[in-house]
Amino acid sequence: MRSCNHKSKIKKKGHENKMKTAKIKNRQKRSMLGVTVILLLLMTLTAGIFTGCGKNAGGGVDGTESSGTNADGSAGGGKGRFIESKVALPEEINSILRFKALSDGTLEIVGQDADYSIYVVKSSDGGGSWETTPLEDISYSNVAVAEDGTVAFLDYTENGLCPVTIVDADGSTHTFSIEMPAEDAFVSVAAFDSNKQLIVRDTEGGLYGIDCTDGSKTVTFEIDEDTYIPYFDVVGTNCYIVTSDKVLCYDTTTGKETDELTALTEQICSDDNLVYRNTDTGLPVTFAKAENDNSIIFADYKGIFHYTTGGAVVEELVQGEQTALSNSGAIFYGVYMQDETHLFVAGNNGMEGALYSYTYDADASANLNQELNIYALQDSDTLRQAVNIFRQEYADIYVNLEIGMTDDNGVMLEDALKTLSTDILAGNGPDVLILDGMPVDSYVEKGILTDICDVVDEVKASDGLVDSIVKDSTKDGKIYAIPTRFLVSFITSDQQTVDAGKSTQALADRIETLAKDKSTTYVVQQKMAEELLLDFYNVDSKNWVKEDGSLDETKVSDYLTQVKRIYDVDDHSDIESYGNFFESGMCDGYRYGTLDSMDLFAERCKVEFGTIADVEDFQLMLSAGTTDGAVYGVLSNGGTSSYVPFLQAGVVSGGNEDAGKAFVKTLLGKEAGASSNGIPVNEAALKDQINALMGRTETSMSFNRDGSDKMYTIEYRSMTQEEADAILAQLEAVEQSALTDRTIQNLVIRHGTSYVKGEKNLEETVNEITKKVNLYLAE
């Protein structure tokens, strides 16, 4: 369960968290936090790839040398480019905490399995094989790896002391504590230098070296404690410090500044994504030694770069746009140059942590043969993961992913859709549309989308698909759009309340009855008016549509009436004061559900309902129910089970249809379906995810509510076969899609909120909604 909204502290066994204000105690939140692995792609490089560092060959701008790419990001003419591949890691490594190339070239990764047990794995053959060592009873907030393979685990501060466990290369361990400048201060960043000195930055502004034998301070950096330092990295005895407006280099032996790196400042500090971003593990930019002691390479979401000390330019070695590193939220765990033709980068793109290898192929065509343009209104880690999978399989296709609405461009929905329509009509539109939030029916009627039955049939034959969703997507024997993920609405409470959840009116009646019992703070899980309206919009909206396509005023009126009855039962002043409503359900590239199971478990309410966005959320709901005695069922109105499409894909007629269909096949396929975000329509992937929860090792999750110090602990348990079968049956029984056109959704939610909060009367609100929606549909 992930939440962008609720005020809570969460910790898990073996993976503990404490939160103080904005500080998250465990730096490895589950899939929600992502942490990213990333990296590189094509570009023309000559045989002497590093010999021209610091000499602008032309085409570089803003202090950055280009490696020979066209304006659109595709490679220039000729042959030669880096080929990306994902390195197979031991099955124990589910997430990466740190990656380091040791002084002898051995690759070392510190990581965790699915149950948060820690392992150190090493490879002496470039990732071909791995030696795995488990570590017991390790608690951490930061991890650092030295050049000889020594690992430092820095724990959370207790009574002004930061405990540190050192695991030496030979496996021996010892501990010490670092004295913090304040009781609540903690270490925010840590890294070893080549002298095995541990460089740390604390939250009070101190930056200093630590002797790893006893925890004593060895050197204090001569830098103003008020200087904002989000992170740093160490290469040899050079500490590269990123501040809000500069990149500085300090000598770790003296603590003195050696250089202000103007070229790196222009490259890094001009991008807020690389400065003003906190990470739970890893860094937005990671540095490593290049071909000699006077040069470095560094990796971020824009690519892999080379810099020579004292130089005026940064050279782009690998362009990030066409690789796993292209997500601006990517987090890096380490970079390594094995030689001039072989690079490694470890990171996380929000959906998975991985190690990538980049090998220069002098015979590979630098020009990609085809171009595939994909358009989505909003960014999605899951979508980007599918793009990465597609690029691995179709290395000769240049993939351009365009996001219509971002935090940076500030484009609103109406403007994004108008621009998209203009581009399509002009013949400059994308080849694939991710149709979430778009007027799908209108696009079908206008002939914008082509039939993709052949793709759906192929995936269905190999993996199976949720048949009811395929059936719902079929119009007159053709499929123009297919959801590749979906969400379903559930309710959890006592049996009588769950039974009432088959009718919105019956549920409102039941909730009003429950309100007579004042034993809990709230009757219903705390939600803003917009969230309540969206929950029941997802359940009921398809039922409002009449045969002529207009909205039924009577059904809209009943929807608003029942939601207001439910809203009026509780005091919403707290959640309305601090809550944020995400109309798309997306936040930081992740699709969120609205059911979290924790308020009911904490006995703060009597009933919870909303969408479930991940199969793992069923385990949380069932585990919580083991203790609180709650049962669950599908939330519906009139007994018809609705679903919310996610990553609904269509191929644009007249574009690169073959490549477009190949991408939809990838997005719908089992490998992409293994992603944890969204319930996969791919049946094989869905069954794998459900079955994985039957063998899960016991863990727990502790949390608080609204900043309270009181902690609640849910003990996770494995799902039984009976429970797994029941959940699969419920998911496969969905019958109809909610209305997905976000223009309609926004009109309903915006005007409905005024009514639910008592600012407008029912008749006025219904008239406004139906008039504006019907006018929009008639356009």
Short mmCIF file of N, CA and C in Angstrom, two decimals, residues 587-639:
data_model
loop_
_atom_site.label_atom_id
_atom_site.label_comp_id
_atom_site.label_asym_id
_atom_site.label_seq_id
_atom_site.Cartn_x
_atom_site.Cartn_y
_atom_site.Cartn_z
N CYS A 587 0.72 9.98 -8.68
CA CYS A 587 1.58 10.83 -7.87
C CYS A 587 3.01 10.30 -8.00
N ASP A 588 3.89 11.13 -8.51
CA ASP A 588 5.30 10.75 -8.68
C ASP A 588 5.46 9.47 -9.48
N GLY A 589 4.66 9.35 -10.55
CA GLY A 589 4.79 8.21 -11.45
C GLY A 589 4.14 6.93 -10.97
N TYR A 590 3.37 7.01 -9.89
CA TYR A 590 2.76 5.82 -9.31
C TYR A 590 1.24 5.98 -9.29
N ARG A 591 0.53 4.91 -9.64
CA ARG A 591 -0.94 4.92 -9.62
C ARG A 591 -1.40 4.41 -8.27
N TYR A 592 -2.13 5.24 -7.55
CA TYR A 592 -2.54 4.93 -6.19
C TYR A 592 -3.97 4.42 -6.12
N GLY A 593 -4.18 3.48 -5.19
CA GLY A 593 -5.53 3.13 -4.80
C GLY A 593 -5.96 4.01 -3.65
N THR A 594 -7.24 3.92 -3.28
CA THR A 594 -7.76 4.78 -2.20
C THR A 594 -8.18 3.99 -0.97
N LEU A 595 -7.94 2.68 -0.96
CA LEU A 595 -8.22 1.85 0.21
C LEU A 595 -6.90 1.47 0.87
N ASP A 596 -6.75 1.78 2.19
CA ASP A 596 -5.46 1.46 2.80
C ASP A 596 -5.52 0.50 3.98
N SER A 597 -6.70 0.20 4.52
CA SER A 597 -6.91 -0.81 5.57
C SER A 597 -6.38 -0.42 6.94
N MET A 598 -5.66 0.69 7.06
CA MET A 598 -4.97 0.97 8.32
C MET A 598 -5.83 1.70 9.34
N ASP A 599 -6.73 2.58 8.89
CA ASP A 599 -7.61 3.26 9.85
C ASP A 599 -8.52 2.27 10.56
N LEU A 600 -9.02 1.29 9.82
CA LEU A 600 -9.88 0.28 10.41
C LEU A 600 -9.10 -0.57 11.40
N PHE A 601 -7.89 -0.95 11.03
CA PHE A 601 -7.04 -1.74 11.93
C PHE A 601 -6.75 -0.97 13.21
N ALA A 602 -6.52 0.33 13.09
CA ALA A 602 -6.19 1.16 14.26
C ALA A 602 -7.43 1.54 15.06
N GLU A 603 -8.59 1.01 14.66
CA GLU A 603 -9.86 1.26 15.34
C GLU A 603 -10.20 2.75 15.37
N ARG A 604 -9.83 3.42 14.29
CA ARG A 604 -10.19 4.83 14.14
C ARG A 604 -11.48 4.98 13.34
N CYS A 605 -11.90 3.92 12.65
CA CYS A 605 -13.14 3.97 11.88
C CYS A 605 -13.76 2.58 11.86
N LYS A 606 -14.96 2.49 11.27
CA LYS A 606 -15.68 1.22 11.23
C LYS A 606 -15.75 0.61 9.83
N VAL A 607 -15.48 1.41 8.83
CA VAL A 607 -15.58 0.90 7.46
C VAL A 607 -14.57 1.64 6.57
N GLU A 608 -13.95 0.88 5.68
CA GLU A 608 -13.06 1.47 4.68
C GLU A 608 -13.46 0.94 3.31
N PHE A 609 -13.34 1.78 2.31
CA PHE A 609 -13.61 1.36 0.94
C PHE A 609 -12.79 2.21 -0.02
N GLY A 610 -12.69 1.74 -1.25
CA GLY A 610 -11.93 2.46 -2.27
C GLY A 610 -11.29 1.49 -3.23
N THR A 611 -10.46 2.00 -4.10
CA THR A 611 -9.82 1.16 -5.11
C THR A 611 -8.56 0.50 -4.58
N ILE A 612 -8.33 -0.71 -5.04
CA ILE A 612 -7.07 -1.42 -4.80
C ILE A 612 -6.29 -1.39 -6.10
N ALA A 613 -5.04 -0.90 -6.02
CA ALA A 613 -4.24 -0.69 -7.22
C ALA A 613 -3.15 -1.74 -7.40
N ASP A 614 -2.87 -2.53 -6.38
CA ASP A 614 -1.80 -3.52 -6.44
C ASP A 614 -2.26 -4.82 -5.81
N VAL A 615 -1.81 -5.93 -6.35
CA VAL A 615 -2.15 -7.23 -5.77
C VAL A 615 -1.64 -7.33 -4.34
N GLU A 616 -0.49 -6.74 -4.05
CA GLU A 616 0.06 -6.79 -2.69
C GLU A 616 -0.88 -6.17 -1.66
N ASP A 617 -1.72 -5.23 -2.09
CA ASP A 617 -2.63 -4.59 -1.14
C ASP A 617 -3.65 -5.57 -0.57
N PHE A 618 -3.91 -6.65 -1.30
CA PHE A 618 -4.81 -7.67 -0.76
C PHE A 618 -4.20 -8.32 0.48
N GLN A 619 -2.88 -8.54 0.45
CA GLN A 619 -2.24 -9.15 1.61
C GLN A 619 -2.34 -8.23 2.82
N LEU A 620 -2.16 -6.93 2.61
CA LEU A 620 -2.31 -5.98 3.71
C LEU A 620 -3.73 -6.02 4.26
N MET A 621 -4.72 -6.02 3.37
CA MET A 621 -6.11 -6.03 3.80
C MET A 621 -6.44 -7.31 4.56
N LEU A 622 -5.99 -8.45 4.05
CA LEU A 622 -6.27 -9.72 4.71
C LEU A 622 -5.52 -9.85 6.03
N SER A 623 -4.28 -9.38 6.06
CA SER A 623 -3.49 -9.45 7.30
C SER A 623 -4.10 -8.57 8.37
N ALA A 624 -4.54 -7.38 7.99
CA ALA A 624 -5.21 -6.50 8.95
C ALA A 624 -6.49 -7.13 9.45
N GLY A 625 -7.22 -7.79 8.55
CA GLY A 625 -8.47 -8.43 8.92
C GLY A 625 -8.31 -9.58 9.88
N THR A 626 -7.13 -10.21 9.87
CA THR A 626 -6.86 -11.30 10.81
C THR A 626 -6.96 -10.81 12.24
N THR A 627 -6.52 -9.58 12.47
CA THR A 627 -6.53 -9.01 13.82
C THR A 627 -7.83 -8.30 14.15
N ASP A 628 -8.33 -7.48 13.21
CA ASP A 628 -9.51 -6.68 13.54
C ASP A 628 -10.83 -7.38 13.22
N GLY A 629 -10.76 -8.57 12.61
CA GLY A 629 -11.97 -9.34 12.35
C GLY A 629 -12.78 -8.86 11.17
N ALA A 630 -12.25 -7.94 10.38
CA ALA A 630 -12.99 -7.41 9.24
C ALA A 630 -13.01 -8.42 8.10
N VAL A 631 -14.05 -8.35 7.30
CA VAL A 631 -14.15 -9.12 6.08
C VAL A 631 -14.15 -8.13 4.92
N TYR A 632 -14.15 -8.63 3.70
CA TYR A 632 -14.10 -7.71 2.57
C TYR A 632 -15.00 -8.21 1.45
N GLY A 633 -15.30 -7.32 0.51
CA GLY A 633 -16.08 -7.68 -0.66
C GLY A 633 -15.95 -6.60 -1.71
N VAL A 634 -16.43 -6.88 -2.90
CA VAL A 634 -16.39 -5.90 -3.98
C VAL A 634 -17.42 -4.81 -3.72
N LEU A 635 -17.02 -3.56 -3.91
CA LEU A 635 -17.92 -2.42 -3.77
C LEU A 635 -18.59 -2.18 -5.12
N SER A 636 -19.91 -2.11 -5.12
CA SER A 636 -20.64 -1.93 -6.38
C SER A 636 -21.93 -1.18 -6.13
N ASN A 637 -22.66 -0.90 -7.18
CA ASN A 637 -23.99 -0.32 -7.07
C ASN A 637 -24.92 -1.08 -8.00
N GLY A 638 -25.77 -1.89 -7.43
CA GLY A 638 -26.65 -2.72 -8.23
C GLY A 638 -26.05 -4.06 -8.56
N GLY A 639 -24.92 -4.38 -7.93
CA GLY A 639 -24.33 -5.70 -8.11
C GLY A 639 -23.41 -5.85 -9.30
#
